[in-house]
mmCIF file of C-alpha atoms in Angstrom:
data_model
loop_
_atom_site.group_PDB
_atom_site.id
_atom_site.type_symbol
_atom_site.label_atom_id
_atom_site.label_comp_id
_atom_site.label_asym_id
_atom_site.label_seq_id
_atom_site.Cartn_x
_atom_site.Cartn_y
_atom_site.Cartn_z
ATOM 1 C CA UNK A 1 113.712 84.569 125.871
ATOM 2 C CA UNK A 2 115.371 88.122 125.411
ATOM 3 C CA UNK A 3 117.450 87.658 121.653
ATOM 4 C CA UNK A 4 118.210 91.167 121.221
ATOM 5 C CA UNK A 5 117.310 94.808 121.783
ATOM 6 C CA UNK A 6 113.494 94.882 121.717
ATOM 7 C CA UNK A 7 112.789 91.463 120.739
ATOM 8 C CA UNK A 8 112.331 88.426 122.683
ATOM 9 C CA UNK A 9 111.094 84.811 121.502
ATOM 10 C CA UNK A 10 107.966 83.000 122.774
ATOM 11 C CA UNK A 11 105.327 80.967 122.197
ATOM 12 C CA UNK A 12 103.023 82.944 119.212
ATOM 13 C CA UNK A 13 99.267 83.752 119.786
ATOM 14 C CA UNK A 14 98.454 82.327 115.712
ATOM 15 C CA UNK A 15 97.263 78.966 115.676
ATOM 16 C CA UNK A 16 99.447 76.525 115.312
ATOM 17 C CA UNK A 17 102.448 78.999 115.200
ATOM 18 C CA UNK A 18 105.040 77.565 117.331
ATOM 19 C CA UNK A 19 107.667 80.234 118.940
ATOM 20 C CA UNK A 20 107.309 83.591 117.439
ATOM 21 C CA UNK A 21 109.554 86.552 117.541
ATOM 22 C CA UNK A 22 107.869 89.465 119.677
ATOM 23 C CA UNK A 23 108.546 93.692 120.105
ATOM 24 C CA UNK A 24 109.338 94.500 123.721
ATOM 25 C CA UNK A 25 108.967 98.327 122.943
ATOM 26 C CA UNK A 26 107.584 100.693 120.484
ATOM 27 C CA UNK A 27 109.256 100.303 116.598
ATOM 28 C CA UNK A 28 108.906 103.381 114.326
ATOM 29 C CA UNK A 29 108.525 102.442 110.824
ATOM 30 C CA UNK A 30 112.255 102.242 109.209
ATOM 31 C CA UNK A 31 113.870 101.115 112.099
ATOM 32 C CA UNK A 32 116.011 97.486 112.283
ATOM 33 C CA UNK A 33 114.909 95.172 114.823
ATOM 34 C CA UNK A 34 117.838 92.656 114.647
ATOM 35 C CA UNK A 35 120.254 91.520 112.747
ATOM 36 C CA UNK A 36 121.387 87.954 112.133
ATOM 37 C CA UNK A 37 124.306 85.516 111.299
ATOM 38 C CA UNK A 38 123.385 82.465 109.522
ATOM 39 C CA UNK A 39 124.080 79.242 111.039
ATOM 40 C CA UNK A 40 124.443 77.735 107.269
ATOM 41 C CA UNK A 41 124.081 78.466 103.889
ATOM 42 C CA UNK A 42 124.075 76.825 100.244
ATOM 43 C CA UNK A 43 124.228 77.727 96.947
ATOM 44 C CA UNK A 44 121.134 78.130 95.609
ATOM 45 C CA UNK A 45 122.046 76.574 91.729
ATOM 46 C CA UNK A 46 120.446 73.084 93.148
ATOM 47 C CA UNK A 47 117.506 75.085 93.719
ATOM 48 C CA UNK A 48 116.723 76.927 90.963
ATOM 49 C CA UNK A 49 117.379 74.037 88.397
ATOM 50 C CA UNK A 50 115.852 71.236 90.822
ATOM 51 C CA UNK A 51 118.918 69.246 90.588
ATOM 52 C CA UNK A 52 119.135 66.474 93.014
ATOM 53 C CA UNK A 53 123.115 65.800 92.214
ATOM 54 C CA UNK A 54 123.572 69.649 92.665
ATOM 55 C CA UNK A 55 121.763 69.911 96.067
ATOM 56 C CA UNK A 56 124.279 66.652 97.140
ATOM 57 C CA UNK A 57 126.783 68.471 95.990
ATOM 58 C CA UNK A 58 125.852 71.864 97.922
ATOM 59 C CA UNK A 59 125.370 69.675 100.724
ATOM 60 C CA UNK A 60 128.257 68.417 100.479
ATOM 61 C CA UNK A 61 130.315 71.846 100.949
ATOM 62 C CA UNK A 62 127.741 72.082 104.221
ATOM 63 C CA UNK A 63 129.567 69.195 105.790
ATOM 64 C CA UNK A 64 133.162 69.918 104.860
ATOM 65 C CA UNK A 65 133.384 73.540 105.978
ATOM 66 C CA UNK A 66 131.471 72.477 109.545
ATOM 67 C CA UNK A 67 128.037 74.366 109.101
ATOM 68 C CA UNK A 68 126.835 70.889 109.165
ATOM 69 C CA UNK A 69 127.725 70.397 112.573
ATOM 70 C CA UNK A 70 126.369 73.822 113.783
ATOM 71 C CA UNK A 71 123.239 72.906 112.438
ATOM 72 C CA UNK A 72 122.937 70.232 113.410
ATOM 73 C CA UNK A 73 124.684 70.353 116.708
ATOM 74 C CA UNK A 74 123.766 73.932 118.291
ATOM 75 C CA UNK A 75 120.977 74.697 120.014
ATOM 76 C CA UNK A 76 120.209 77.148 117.605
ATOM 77 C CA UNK A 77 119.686 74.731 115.305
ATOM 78 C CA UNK A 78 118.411 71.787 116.959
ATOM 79 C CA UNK A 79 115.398 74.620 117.605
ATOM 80 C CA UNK A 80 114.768 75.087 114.546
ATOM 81 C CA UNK A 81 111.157 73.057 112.879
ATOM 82 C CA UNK A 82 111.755 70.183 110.588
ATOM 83 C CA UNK A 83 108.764 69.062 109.720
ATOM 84 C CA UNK A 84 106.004 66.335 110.826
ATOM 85 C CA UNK A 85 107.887 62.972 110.797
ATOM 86 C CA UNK A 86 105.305 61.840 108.272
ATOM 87 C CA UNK A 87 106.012 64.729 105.974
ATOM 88 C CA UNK A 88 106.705 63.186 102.409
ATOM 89 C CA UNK A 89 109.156 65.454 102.122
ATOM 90 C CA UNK A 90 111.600 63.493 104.683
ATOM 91 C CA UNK A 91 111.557 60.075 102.252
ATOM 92 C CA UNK A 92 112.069 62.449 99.389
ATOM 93 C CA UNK A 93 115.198 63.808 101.183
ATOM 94 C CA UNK A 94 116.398 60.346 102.291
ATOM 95 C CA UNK A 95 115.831 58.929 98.673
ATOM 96 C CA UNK A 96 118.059 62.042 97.386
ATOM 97 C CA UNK A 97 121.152 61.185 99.984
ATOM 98 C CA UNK A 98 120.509 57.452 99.575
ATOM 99 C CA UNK A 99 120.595 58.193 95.049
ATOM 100 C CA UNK A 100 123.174 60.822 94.973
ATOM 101 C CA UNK A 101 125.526 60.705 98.193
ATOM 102 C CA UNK A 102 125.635 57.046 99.776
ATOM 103 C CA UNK A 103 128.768 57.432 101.014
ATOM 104 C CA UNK A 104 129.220 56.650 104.901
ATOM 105 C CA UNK A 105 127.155 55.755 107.959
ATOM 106 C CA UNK A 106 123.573 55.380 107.700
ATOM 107 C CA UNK A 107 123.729 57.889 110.629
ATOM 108 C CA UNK A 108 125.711 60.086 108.398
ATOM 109 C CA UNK A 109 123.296 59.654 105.340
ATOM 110 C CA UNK A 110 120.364 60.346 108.248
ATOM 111 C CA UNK A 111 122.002 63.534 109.094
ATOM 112 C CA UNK A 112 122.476 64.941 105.550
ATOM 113 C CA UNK A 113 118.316 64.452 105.148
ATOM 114 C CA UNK A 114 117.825 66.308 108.406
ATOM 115 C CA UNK A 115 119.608 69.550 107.308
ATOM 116 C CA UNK A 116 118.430 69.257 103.828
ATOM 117 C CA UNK A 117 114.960 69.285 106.038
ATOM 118 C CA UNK A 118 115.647 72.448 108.018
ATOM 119 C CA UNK A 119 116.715 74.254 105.095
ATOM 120 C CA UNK A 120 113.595 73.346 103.218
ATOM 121 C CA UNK A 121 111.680 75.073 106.325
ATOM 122 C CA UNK A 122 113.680 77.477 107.150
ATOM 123 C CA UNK A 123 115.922 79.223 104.444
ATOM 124 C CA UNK A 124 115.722 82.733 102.923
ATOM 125 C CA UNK A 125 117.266 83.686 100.251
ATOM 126 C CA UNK A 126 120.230 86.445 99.928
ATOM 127 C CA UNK A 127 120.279 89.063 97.892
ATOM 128 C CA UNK A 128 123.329 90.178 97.920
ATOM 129 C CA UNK A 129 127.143 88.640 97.399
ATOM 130 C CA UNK A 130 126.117 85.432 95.897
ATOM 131 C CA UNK A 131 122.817 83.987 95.447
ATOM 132 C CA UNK A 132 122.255 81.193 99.003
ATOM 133 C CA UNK A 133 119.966 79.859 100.961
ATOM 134 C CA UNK A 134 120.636 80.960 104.283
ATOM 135 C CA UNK A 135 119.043 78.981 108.022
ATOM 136 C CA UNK A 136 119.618 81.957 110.756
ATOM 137 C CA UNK A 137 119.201 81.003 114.548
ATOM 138 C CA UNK A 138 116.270 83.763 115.466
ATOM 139 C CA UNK A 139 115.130 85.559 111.859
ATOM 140 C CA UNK A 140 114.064 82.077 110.771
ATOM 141 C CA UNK A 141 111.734 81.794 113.881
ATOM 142 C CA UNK A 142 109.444 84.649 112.692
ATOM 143 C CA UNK A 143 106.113 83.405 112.108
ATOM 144 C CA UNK A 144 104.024 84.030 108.618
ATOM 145 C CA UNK A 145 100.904 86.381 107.930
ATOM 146 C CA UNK A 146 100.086 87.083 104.743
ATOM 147 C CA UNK A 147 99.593 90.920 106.121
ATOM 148 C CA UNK A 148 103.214 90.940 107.241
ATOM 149 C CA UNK A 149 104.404 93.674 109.635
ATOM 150 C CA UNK A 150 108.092 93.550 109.180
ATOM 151 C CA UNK A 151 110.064 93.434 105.674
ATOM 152 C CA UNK A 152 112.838 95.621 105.257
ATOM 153 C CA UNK A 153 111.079 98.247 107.538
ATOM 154 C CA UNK A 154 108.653 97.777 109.997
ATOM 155 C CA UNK A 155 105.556 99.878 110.643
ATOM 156 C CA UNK A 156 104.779 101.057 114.139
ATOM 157 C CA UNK A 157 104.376 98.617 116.997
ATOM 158 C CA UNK A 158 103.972 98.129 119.991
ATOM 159 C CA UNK A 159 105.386 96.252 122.916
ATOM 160 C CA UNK A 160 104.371 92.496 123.148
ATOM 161 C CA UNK A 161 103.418 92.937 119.232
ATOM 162 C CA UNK A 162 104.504 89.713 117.412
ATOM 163 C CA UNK A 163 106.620 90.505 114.786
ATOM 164 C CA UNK A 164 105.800 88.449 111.373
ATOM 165 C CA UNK A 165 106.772 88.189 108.127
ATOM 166 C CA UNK A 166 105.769 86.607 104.886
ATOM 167 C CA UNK A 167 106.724 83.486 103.745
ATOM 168 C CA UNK A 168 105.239 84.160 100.248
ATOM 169 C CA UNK A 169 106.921 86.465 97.954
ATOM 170 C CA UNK A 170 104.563 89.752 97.076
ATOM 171 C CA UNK A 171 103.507 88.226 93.987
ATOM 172 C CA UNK A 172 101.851 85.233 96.010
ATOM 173 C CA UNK A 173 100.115 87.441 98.164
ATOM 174 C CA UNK A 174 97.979 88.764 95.397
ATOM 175 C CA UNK A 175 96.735 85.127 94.985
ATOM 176 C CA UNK A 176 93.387 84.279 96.278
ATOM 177 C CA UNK A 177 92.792 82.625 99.415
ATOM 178 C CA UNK A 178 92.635 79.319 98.965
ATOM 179 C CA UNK A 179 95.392 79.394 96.894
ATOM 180 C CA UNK A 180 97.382 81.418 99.530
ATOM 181 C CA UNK A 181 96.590 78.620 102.054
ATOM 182 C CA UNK A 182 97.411 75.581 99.507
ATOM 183 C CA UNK A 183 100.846 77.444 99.081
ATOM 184 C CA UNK A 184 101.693 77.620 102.422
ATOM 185 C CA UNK A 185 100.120 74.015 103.550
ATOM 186 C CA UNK A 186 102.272 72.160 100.564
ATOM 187 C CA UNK A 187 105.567 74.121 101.876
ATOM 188 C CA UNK A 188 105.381 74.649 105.289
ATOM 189 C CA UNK A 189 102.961 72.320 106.869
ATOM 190 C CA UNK A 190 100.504 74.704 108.330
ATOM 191 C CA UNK A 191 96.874 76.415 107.604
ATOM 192 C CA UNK A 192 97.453 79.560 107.976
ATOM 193 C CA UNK A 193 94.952 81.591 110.137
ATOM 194 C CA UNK A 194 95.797 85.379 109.968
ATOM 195 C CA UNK A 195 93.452 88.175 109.391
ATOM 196 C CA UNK A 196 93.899 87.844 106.103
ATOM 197 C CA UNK A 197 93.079 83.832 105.908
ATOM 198 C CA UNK A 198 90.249 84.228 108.646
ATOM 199 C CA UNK A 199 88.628 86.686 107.029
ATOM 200 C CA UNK A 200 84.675 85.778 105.391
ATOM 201 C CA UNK A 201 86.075 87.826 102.355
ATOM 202 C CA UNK A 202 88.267 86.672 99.693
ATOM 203 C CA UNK A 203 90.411 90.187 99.629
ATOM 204 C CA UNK A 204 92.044 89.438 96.268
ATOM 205 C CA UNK A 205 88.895 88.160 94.446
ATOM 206 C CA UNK A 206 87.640 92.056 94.025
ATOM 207 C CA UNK A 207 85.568 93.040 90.951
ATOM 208 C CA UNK A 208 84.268 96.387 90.491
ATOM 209 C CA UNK A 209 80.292 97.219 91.416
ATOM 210 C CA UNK A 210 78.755 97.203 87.665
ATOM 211 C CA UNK A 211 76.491 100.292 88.701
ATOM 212 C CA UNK A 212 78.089 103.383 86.841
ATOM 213 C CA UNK A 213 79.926 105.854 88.481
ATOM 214 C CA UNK A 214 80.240 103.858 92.193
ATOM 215 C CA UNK A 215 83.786 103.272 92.893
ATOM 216 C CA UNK A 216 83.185 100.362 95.048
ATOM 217 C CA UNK A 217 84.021 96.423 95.101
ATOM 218 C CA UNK A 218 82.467 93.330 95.959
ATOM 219 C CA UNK A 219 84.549 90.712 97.149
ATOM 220 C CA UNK A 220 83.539 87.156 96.893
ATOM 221 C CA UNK A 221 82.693 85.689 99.801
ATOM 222 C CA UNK A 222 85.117 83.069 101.379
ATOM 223 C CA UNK A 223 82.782 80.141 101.693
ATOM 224 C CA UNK A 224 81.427 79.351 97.942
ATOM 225 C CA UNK A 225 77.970 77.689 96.946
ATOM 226 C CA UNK A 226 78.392 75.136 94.405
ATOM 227 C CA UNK A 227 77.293 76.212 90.879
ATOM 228 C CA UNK A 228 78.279 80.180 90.687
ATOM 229 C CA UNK A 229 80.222 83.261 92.420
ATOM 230 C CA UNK A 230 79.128 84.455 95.663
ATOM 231 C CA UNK A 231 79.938 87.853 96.879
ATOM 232 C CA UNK A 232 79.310 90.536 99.351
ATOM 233 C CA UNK A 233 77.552 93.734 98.208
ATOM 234 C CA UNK A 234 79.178 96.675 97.231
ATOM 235 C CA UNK A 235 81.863 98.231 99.772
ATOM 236 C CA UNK A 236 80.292 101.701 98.666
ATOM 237 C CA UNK A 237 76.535 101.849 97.279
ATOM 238 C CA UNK A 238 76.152 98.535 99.145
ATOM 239 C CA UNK A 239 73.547 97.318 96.371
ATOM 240 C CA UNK A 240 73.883 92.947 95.801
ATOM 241 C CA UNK A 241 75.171 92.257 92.774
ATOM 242 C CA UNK A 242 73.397 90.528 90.640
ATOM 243 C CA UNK A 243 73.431 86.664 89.446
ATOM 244 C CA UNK A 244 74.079 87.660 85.492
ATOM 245 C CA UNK A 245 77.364 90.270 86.707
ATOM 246 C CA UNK A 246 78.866 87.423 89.319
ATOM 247 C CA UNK A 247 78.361 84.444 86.393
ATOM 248 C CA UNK A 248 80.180 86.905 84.222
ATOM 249 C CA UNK A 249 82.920 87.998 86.150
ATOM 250 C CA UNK A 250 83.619 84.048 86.960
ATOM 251 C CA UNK A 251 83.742 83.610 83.555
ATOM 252 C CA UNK A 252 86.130 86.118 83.006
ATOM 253 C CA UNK A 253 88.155 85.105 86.039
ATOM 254 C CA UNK A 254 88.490 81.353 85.001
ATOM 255 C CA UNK A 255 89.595 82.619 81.435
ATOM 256 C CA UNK A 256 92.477 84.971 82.923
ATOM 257 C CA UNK A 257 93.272 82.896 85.482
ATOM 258 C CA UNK A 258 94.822 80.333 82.963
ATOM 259 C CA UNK A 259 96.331 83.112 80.902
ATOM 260 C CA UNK A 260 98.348 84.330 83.770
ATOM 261 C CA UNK A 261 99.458 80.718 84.754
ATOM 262 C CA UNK A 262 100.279 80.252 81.494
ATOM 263 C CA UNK A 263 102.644 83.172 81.300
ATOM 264 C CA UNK A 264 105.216 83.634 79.729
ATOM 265 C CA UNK A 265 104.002 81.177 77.118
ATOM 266 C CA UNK A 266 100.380 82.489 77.108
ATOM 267 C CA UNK A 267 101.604 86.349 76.695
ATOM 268 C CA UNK A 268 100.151 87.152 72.973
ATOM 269 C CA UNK A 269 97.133 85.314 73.666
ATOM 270 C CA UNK A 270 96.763 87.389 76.811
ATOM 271 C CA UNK A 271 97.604 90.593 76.328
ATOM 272 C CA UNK A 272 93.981 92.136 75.369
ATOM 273 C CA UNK A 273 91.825 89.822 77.954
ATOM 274 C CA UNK A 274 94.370 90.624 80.452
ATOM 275 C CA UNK A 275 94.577 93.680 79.903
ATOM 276 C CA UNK A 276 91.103 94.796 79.839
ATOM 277 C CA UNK A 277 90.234 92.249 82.920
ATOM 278 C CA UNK A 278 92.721 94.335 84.855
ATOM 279 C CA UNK A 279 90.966 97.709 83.555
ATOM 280 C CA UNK A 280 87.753 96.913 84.726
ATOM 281 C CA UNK A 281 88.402 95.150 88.203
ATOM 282 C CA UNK A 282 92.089 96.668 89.039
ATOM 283 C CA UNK A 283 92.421 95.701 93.033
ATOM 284 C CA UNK A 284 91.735 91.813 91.834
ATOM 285 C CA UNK A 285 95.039 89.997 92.953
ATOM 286 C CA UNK A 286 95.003 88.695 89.251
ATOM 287 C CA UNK A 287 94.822 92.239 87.741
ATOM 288 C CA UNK A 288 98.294 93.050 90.299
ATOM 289 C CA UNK A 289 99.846 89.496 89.136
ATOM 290 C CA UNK A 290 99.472 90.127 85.455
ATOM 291 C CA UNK A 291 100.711 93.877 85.937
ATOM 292 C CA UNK A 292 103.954 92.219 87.624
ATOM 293 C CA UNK A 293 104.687 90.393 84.843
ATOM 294 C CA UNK A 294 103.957 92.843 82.497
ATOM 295 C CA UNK A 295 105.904 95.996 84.257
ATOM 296 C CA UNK A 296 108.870 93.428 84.458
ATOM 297 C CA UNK A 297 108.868 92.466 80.904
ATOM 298 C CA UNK A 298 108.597 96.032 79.541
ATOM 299 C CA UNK A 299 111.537 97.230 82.074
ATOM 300 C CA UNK A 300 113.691 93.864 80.188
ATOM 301 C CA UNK A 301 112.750 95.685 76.866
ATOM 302 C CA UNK A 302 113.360 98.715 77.796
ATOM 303 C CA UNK A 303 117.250 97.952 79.150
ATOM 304 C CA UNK A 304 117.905 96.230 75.727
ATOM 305 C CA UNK A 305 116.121 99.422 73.322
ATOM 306 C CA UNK A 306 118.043 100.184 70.011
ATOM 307 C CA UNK A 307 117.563 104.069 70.605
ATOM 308 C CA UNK A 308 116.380 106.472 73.167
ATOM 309 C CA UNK A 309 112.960 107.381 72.116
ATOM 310 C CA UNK A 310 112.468 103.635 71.939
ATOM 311 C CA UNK A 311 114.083 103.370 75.260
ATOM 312 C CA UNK A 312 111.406 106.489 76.635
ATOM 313 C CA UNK A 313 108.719 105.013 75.189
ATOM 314 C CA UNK A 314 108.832 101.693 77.199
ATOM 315 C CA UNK A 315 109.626 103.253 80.618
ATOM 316 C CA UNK A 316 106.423 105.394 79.944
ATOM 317 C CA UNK A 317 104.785 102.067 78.940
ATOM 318 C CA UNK A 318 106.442 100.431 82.100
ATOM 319 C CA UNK A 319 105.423 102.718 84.398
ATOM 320 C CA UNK A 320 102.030 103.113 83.793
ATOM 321 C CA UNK A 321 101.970 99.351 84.477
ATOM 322 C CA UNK A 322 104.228 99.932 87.515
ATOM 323 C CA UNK A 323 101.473 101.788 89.175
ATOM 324 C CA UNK A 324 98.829 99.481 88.392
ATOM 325 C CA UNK A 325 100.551 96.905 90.506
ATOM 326 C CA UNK A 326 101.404 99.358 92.949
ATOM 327 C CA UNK A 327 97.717 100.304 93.731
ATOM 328 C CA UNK A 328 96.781 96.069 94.034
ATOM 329 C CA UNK A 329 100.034 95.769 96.681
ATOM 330 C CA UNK A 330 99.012 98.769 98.335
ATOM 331 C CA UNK A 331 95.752 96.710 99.505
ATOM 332 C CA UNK A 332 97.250 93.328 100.862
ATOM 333 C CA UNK A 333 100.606 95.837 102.488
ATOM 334 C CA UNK A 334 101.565 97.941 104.979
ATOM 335 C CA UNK A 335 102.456 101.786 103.042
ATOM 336 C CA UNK A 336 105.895 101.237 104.202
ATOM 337 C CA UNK A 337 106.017 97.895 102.313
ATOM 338 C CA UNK A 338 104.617 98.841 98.891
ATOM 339 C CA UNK A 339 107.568 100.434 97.087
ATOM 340 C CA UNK A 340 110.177 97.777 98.677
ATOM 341 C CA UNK A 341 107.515 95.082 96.942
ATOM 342 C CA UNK A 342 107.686 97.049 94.087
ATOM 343 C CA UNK A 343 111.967 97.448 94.011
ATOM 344 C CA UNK A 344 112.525 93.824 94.684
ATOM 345 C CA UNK A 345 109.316 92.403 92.332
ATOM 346 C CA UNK A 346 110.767 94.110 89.103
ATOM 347 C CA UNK A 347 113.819 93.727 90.351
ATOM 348 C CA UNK A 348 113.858 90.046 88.987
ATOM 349 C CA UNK A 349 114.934 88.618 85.980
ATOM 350 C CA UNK A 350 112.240 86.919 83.923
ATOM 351 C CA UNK A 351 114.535 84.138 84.009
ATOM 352 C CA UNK A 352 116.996 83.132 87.249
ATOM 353 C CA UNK A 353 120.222 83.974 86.940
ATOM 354 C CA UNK A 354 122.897 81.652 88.185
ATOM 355 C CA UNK A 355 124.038 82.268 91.040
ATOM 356 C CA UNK A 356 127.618 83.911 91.590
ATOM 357 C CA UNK A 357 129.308 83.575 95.256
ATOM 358 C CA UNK A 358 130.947 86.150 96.972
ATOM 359 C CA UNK A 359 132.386 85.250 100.936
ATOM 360 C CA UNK A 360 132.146 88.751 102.391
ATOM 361 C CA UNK A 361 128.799 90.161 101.589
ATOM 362 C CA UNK A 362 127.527 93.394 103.636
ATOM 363 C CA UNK A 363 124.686 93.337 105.711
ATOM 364 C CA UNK A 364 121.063 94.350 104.303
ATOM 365 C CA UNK A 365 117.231 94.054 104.465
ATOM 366 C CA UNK A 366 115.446 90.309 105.215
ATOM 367 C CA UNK A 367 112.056 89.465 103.346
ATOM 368 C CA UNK A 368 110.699 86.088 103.187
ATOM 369 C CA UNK A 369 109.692 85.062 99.956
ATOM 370 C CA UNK A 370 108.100 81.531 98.558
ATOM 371 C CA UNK A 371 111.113 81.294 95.824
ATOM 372 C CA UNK A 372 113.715 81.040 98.633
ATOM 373 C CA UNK A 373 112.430 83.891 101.414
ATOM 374 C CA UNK A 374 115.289 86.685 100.368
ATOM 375 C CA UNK A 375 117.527 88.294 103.293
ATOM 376 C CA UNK A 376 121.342 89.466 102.591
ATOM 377 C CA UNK A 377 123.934 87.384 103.757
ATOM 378 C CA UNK A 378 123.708 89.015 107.327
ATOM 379 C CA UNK A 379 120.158 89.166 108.174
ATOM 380 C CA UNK A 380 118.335 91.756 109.159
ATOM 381 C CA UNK A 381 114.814 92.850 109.703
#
């Protein structure tokens, strides 16, 4: 089915992925595929503080205005995936309506837990006037990789090329693997099976070959042996590393592992393992997750400095950091993506703001992200 100029929907080639949105012609990196109106958005304050009475509330709005009716009653919307019927989820959303919003028909109450449903599937986030979550008719049938090809700008493709996107924000694509998968499984019901997640090599589990002077990595493998840290051999001497240097870097990987979780409460703890974990294996995802936070931090001290040398000092600081995580992205994303990954990761607040509405909001760029998935009120990708 033709949706616009260039793209069509059908049935994706990834396993288990549903309809997919495909090119029909050649895209040159930069250019916008489509743009989208959303069938129904909420404020996203019920979100970010988990509120149950909030999201009722939000909900609420939904039905008064009529976007409950177009999304429930469209075909657009009706399209749209909800979720297996045994999905926990579904009595969680029931138990909300039934708690916080009892009023009317059980059909009525049934209704209110279907869209809460489709939004939990299917919802970016804006990022511009207001903070919502937004369901659109086509964007929100793009499928997920976690090697997206579309974000803001695409890179080339060519016809019959599905056109994905991720449903993690960048930061979650520098987790591992397995963690990747969990992520995805726990919010969106699927195991997902892109290059990335098929692969025998865990591409953000990278230490650096312990031989002096070789610039290459091993990876660990996908498939682990119980007891230790496999891994392939070097990407550039190809020597096997040995049991002592895997043992240690696990060691060292469990320890910042939990340091990074931890953040921000772990930071002063952190800062010297961290730091030196991310000097000696700098393309491991948790070496790019820990520079994140870091760059992000330094930018929030910078902005509030007492004086300008203070000020200079920090954004010197911030940017070395900046282009530590800049070199990890650059190995899970396309070039095109790596400085919009960059712009909208240290872009956020340490801490969410709340949100502030606006009706008319311009159009801008669509990303998926795991917080929310952020587009602008008018998608576009």
């Amino acid at each position: 089915m033709q949706v616009g100029d260039g793209i069509e929907v059908r049935r994706s080639r990834e396993p288990g992925g549903g309809e997919g949105l495909f090119a029909t012609h050649p895209w040159k990196p930069g250019q916008t595929l489509l743009r989208d109106r959303p069938l129904a958005r909420l404020q996203a304050e019920a979100f970010d503080k988990e509120d149950p009475a909030l999201l009722a509330k939000a909900h609420a709005c939904l039905a008064e205005d009529g976007q409950l009716e177009v999304l429930l009653g469209s075909d657009a919307g009706m399209a749209l995936w909800r979720g297996e019927p045994e999905d926990p989820r579904r009595d969680a959303f029931r138990r909300c309506v039934e708690d916080t919003w009892p009023e009317g028909t059980a059909e009525a109450r049934a209704r209110r837990a279907e869209a809460m449903c489709i939004f939990s599937f299917n919802s970016y986030m804006t990022q511009d006037g207001g903070r919502f979550h937004a369901v659109f008719p086509i964007i929100s049938k793009a499928n997920h990789r976690c090697d997206p090809n579309c974000w803001v700008v695409v890179p080339e493709s060519e016809p019959g090329e599905e056109v994905t996107v991720s449903y993690l924000c960048k930061a979650d694509l520098l987790r591992p693997l397995l963690k990747r998968r969990a992520l995805l499984r726990d919010g969106w019901e699927f195991n997902c099976c892109c290059s990335r997640c098929a692969s025998e090599l865990d591409d953000m589990r990278r230490f650096c070959c312990p031989l002096p002077g070789c610039p290459g990595t091993s990876a660990a493998l996908r498939e682990q042996l119980a007891g230790g840290l496999e891994a392939s051999s070097c990407s550039s001497c190809g020597a096997v590393p040995a049991e002592a240097a895997r043992q240690a870097w696990a060691e060292r990987e469990l320890q910042v592992e939990a340091l990074v979780e931890g953040l921000p409460e772990s930071l002063y703890c952190a800062w010297a393992p961290c730091e030196d974990f991310a000097r000696d294996h700098p393309l491991h995802g948790l070496a790019g997750r820990w520079k994140n936070f870091i760059a992000r931090r330094t930018q929030a001290e910078a902005h509030e400095a007492d004086d300008e040398d203070e000020r200079a000092a920090l954004e010197e600081e911030g940017e070395v950091h900046r282009l530590a995580l800049q070199r990890c992205l650059a190995e899970v994303l396309h070039e095109e993506f790596v400085e919009e990954a960059l712009h909208e990761e240290l872009a956020k607040p340490l801490s969410p703001p709340l949100p502030q509405p606006h009706e008319d909001a311009d159009p801008g760029a669509a990303t998926r992200a795991s917080e929310g998935r952020g587009v602008s009120s008018d998608g576009a990708v």
